[in-house]
Coordinates of C-alpha atoms in Angstrom, one line a residue:
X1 CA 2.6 -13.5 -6.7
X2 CA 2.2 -10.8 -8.8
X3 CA -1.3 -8.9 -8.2
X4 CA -2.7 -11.8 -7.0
X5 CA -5.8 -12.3 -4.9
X6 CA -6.3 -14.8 -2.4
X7 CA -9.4 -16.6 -1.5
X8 CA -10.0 -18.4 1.8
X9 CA -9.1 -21.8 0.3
X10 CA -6.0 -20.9 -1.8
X11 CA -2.8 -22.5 -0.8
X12 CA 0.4 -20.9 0.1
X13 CA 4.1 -21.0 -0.7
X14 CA 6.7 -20.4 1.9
X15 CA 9.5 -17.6 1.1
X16 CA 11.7 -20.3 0.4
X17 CA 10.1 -21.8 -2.3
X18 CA 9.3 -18.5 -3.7
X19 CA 13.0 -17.9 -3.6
X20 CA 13.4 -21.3 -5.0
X21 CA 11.2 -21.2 -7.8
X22 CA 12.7 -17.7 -9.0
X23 CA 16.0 -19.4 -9.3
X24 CA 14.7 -22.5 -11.0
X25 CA 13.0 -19.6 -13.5
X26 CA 16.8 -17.7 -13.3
X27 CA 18.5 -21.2 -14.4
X28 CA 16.4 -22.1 -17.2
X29 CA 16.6 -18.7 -19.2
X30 CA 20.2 -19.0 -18.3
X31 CA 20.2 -22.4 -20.2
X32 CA 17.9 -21.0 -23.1
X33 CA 15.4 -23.9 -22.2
X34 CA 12.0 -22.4 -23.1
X35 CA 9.0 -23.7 -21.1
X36 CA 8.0 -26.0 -24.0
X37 CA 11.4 -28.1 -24.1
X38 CA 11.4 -28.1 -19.7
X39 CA 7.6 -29.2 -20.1
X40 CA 8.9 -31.8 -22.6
X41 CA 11.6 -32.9 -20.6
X42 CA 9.2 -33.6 -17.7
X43 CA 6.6 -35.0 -20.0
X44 CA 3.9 -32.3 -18.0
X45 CA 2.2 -29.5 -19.8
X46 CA 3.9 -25.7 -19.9
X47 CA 1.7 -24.3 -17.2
X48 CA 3.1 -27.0 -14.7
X49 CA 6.7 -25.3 -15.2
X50 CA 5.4 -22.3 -14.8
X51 CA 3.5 -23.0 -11.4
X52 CA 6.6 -24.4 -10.2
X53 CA 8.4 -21.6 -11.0
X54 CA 5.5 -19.0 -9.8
X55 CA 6.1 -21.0 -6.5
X56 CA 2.4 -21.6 -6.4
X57 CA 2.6 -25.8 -6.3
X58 CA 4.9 -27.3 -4.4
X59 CA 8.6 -28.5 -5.3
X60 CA 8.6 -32.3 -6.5
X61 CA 11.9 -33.2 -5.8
X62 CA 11.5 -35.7 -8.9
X63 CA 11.1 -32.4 -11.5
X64 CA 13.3 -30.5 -9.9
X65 CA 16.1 -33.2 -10.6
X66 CA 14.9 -33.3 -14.0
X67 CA 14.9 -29.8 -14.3
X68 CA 18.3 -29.0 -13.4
X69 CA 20.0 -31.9 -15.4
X70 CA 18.0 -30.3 -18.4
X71 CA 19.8 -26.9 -17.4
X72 CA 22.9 -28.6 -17.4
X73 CA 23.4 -28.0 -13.6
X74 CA 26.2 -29.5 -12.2
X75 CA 25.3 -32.2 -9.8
X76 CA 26.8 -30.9 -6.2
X77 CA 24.2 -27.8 -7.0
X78 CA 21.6 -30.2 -8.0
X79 CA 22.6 -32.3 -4.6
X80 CA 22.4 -28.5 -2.7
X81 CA 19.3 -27.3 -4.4
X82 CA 17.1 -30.8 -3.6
X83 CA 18.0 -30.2 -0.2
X84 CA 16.7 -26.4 -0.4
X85 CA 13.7 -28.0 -1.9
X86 CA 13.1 -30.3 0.8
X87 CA 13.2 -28.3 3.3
X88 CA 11.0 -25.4 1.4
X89 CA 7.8 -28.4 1.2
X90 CA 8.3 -29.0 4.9
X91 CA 5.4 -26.9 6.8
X92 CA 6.4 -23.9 8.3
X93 CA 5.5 -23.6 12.6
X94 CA 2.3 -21.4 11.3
X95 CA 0.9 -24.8 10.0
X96 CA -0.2 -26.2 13.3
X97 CA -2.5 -23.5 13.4
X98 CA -4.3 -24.5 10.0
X99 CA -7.5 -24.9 11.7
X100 CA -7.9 -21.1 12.2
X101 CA -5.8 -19.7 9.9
X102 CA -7.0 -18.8 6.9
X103 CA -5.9 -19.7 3.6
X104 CA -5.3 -16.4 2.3
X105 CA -3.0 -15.5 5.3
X106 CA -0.9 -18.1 5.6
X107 CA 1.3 -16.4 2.5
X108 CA 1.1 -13.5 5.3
X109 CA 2.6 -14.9 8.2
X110 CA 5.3 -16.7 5.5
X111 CA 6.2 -13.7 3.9
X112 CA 6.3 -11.4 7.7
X113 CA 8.6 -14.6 9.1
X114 CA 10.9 -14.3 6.4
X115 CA 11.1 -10.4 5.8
X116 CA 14.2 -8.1 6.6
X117 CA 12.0 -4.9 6.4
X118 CA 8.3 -4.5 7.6
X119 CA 6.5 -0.7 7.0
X120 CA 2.6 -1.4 7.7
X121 CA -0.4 1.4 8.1
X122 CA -2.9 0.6 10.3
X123 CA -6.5 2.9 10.3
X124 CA -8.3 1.0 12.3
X125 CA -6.7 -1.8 15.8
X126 CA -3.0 -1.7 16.9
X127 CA -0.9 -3.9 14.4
X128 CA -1.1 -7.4 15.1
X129 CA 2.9 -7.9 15.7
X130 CA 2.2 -5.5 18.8
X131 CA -1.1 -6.0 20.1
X132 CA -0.9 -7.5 23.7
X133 CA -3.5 -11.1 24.4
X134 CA -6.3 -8.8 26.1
X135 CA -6.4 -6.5 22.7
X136 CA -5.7 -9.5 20.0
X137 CA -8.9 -11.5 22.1
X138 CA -11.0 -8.9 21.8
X139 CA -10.3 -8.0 18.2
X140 CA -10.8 -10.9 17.2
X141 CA -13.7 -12.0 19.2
X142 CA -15.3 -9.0 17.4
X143 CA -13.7 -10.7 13.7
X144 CA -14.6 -14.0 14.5
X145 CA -18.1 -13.9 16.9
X146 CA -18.8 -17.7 16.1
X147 CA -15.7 -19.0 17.1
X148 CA -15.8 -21.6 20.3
X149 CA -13.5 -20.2 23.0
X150 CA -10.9 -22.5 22.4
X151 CA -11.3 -21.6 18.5
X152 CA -10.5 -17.9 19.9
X153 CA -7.3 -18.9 22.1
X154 CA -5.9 -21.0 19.4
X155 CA -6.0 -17.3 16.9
X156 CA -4.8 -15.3 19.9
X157 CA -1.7 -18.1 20.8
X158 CA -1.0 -18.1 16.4
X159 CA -0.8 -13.7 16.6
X160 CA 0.9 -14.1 19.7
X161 CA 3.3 -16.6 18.3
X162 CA 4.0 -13.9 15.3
X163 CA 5.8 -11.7 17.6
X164 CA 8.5 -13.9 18.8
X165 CA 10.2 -12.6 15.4
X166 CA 10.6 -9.1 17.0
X167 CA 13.3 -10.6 19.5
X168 CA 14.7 -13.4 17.7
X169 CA 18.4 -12.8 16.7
X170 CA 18.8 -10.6 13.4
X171 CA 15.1 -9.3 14.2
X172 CA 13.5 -7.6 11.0
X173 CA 13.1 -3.7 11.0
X174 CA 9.2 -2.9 12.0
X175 CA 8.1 0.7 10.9
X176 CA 4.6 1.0 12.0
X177 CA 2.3 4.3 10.6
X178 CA -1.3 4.3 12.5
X179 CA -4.0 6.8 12.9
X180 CA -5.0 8.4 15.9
X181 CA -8.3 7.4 15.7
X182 CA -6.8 3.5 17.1
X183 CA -6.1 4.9 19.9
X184 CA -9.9 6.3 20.7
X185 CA -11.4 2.9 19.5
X186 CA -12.0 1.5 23.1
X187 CA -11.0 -2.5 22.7
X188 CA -11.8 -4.7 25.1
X189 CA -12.4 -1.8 27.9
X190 CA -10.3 1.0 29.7
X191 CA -8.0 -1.7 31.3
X192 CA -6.9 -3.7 28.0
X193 CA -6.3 0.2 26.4
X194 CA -4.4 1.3 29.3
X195 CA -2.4 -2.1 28.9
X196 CA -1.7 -2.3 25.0
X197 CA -0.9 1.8 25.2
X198 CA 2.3 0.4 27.5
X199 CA 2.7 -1.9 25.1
X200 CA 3.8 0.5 22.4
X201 CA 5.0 2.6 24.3
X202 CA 8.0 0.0 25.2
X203 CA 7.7 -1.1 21.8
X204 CA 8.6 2.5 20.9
X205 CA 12.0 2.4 22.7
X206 CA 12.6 -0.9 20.7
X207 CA 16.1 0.0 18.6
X208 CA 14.5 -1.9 15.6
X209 CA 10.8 -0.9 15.8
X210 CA 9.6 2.9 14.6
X211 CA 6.1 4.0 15.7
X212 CA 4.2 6.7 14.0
X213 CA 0.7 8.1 15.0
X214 CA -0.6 10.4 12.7
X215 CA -2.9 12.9 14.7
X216 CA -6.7 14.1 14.0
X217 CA -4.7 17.1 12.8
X218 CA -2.9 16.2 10.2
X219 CA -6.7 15.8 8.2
X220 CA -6.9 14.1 5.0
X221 CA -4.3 12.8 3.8
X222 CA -2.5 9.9 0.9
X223 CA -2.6 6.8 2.6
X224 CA -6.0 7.2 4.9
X225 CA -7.8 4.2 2.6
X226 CA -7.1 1.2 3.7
X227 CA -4.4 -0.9 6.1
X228 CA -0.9 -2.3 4.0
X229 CA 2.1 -4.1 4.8
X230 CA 4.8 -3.5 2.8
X231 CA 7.5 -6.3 2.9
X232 CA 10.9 -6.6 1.8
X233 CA 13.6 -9.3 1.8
X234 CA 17.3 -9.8 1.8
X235 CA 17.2 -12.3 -1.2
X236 CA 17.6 -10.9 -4.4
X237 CA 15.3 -13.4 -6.0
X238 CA 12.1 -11.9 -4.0
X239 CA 10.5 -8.5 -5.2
X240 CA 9.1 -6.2 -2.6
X241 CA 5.9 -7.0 -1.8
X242 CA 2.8 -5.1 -0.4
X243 CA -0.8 -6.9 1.6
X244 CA -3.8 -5.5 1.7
X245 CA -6.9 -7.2 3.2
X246 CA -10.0 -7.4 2.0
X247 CA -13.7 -8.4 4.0
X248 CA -13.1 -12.2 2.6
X249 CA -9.3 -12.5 1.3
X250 CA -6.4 -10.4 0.0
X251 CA -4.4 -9.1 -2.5
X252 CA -0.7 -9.7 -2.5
X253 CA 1.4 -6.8 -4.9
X254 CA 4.8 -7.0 -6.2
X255 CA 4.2 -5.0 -9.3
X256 CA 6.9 -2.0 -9.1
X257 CA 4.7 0.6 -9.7
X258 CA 1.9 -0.6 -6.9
X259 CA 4.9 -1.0 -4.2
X260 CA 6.2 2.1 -4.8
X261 CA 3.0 3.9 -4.7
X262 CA 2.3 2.2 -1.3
X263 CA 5.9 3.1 -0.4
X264 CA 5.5 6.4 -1.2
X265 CA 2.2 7.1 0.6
X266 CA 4.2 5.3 3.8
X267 CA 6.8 8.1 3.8
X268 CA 4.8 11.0 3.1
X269 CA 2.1 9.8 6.5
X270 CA 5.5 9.1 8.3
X271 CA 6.1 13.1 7.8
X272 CA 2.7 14.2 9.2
X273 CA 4.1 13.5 13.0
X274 CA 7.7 12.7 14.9
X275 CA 8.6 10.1 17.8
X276 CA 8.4 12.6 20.4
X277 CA 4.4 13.8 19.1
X278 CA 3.4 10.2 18.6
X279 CA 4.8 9.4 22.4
X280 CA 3.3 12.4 24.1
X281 CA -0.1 11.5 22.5
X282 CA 0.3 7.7 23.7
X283 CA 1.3 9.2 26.6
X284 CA -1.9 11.7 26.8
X285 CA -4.2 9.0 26.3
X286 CA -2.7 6.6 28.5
X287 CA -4.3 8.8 31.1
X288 CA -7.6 9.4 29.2
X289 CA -7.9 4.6 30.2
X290 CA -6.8 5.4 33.5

């Protein structure tokens, strides 16, 4: 993925053919096949192994056969690893919700389904994994002001939908760093406020979620540019990777020294404030909505 930008009518992979594609990359220096001789052996041109390996086209189970019999892989793994392959081309539950998601998060909701570790920073709305329907719907009335209604429901049901991974078995770690200033930005009106401030509050007493809100006080400070996630994954064959958005697509890092930068500036705003400060202001401006 490496530093890549996505446009709104890029495709994208699923983790597990990300994680596939690294090992069919792993296997083939094993073998010392060089991307000339796999090309060869498929008859295609370099870049094709590459993309397959890059994860960015999808796994034809066909190559991959080839592939692995040219890597001198034994067949029960080749039997094991078309499986894999099948079921990493099989949509994920995000694609039913093509229609109004756009190409350039779709790798998102992938790589947030299939993370172990989620840190984001938020300057501007509540983070989308714990906005409530009355905040997502307004938010993104305000994104999307041309949508029909039923456009509008369909993105609030898909950001809903995200969530479910907060209570699933095994549930990912969610560190969540936003600025005070979210809190003042009236969305949707006194009542949806008052509302999505109990939201975090019980999301706050969630054993696997960690909510930070830097105050006005702190001033200026390393991260206060621009809202990241920062993913990380179980599978040693995927990097960690940080998401920033941009007006009309994003940019996807797994670079070492980008992630740890963002890493970095994560842990130092985490420092500018404590549970207890970040629930008594919640707390304080739950009675500000009421």
């Amino acid at each position: 993925m490496s530093e890549a930008r996505s446009g709104a009518g890029s495709g994208a992979p699923t983790v597990l053919r990300m994680i596939l594609g690294k090992r069919l990359q792993d296997l083939r220096l094993s073998a010392g096949v060089s991307l000339d001789e796999a090309a060869k052996a498929l008859r295609v041109k370099p870049l094709t192994i590459r993309r397959l390996e890059k994860a960015e086209v999808s796994l034809k189970i066909l190559y991959v056969e080839l592939l692995l019999q040219t890597y001198g892989v034994d067949r029960q793994e080749i039997d094991e690893f078309i499986e894999l392959a099948e079921q990493a081309n099989r949509p994920g539950w995000w694609h039913r919700y093509r229609d109004v998601l756009p190409g350039w998060f779709t790798a998102y909701v992938s790589l947030e389904s299939g993370a172990r570790t989620l840190r984001t920073y938020e300057p501007h709305y509540v983070t989308g994994l714990l906005q409530t329907r009355g905040y997502a719907r307004a938010v993104l009335r305000a994104g999307f002001p041309n949508d029909s209604d039923d456009e509008l429901e369909r993105r609030v049901d898909l950001r809903l939908r995200r969530q479910s991974l907060l209570t699933k078995p095994a549930a990912p770690t969610l560190w969540v760093v936003m600025e005070e200033a979210v809190l003042h930005r009236v969305v949707g009106g006194p009542d949806v406020m008052r509302e999505q401030i109990d939201a975090l509050l019980a999301a706050a007493e969630m054993e696997h979620v960690s909510l930070d809100i830097v105050p006005f006080s702190a001033g200026a400070h390393t991260g206060a540019f621009a809202a990241f996630t920062y993913f990380r994954f179980d599978e040693p064959e995927l990097p960690d990777i940080v998401y920033t958005e941009l007006l009309s697509g994003a940019v996807y890092l797994d670079q070492r020294s980008d992630v740890s930068a963002h890493l970095e500036a994560h842990n130092r705003m985490s420092l500018l404030t404590s549970t207890t400060e970040s629930k008594a202001l919640l707390n304080r401006m739950r009675k500000e909505y009421t």
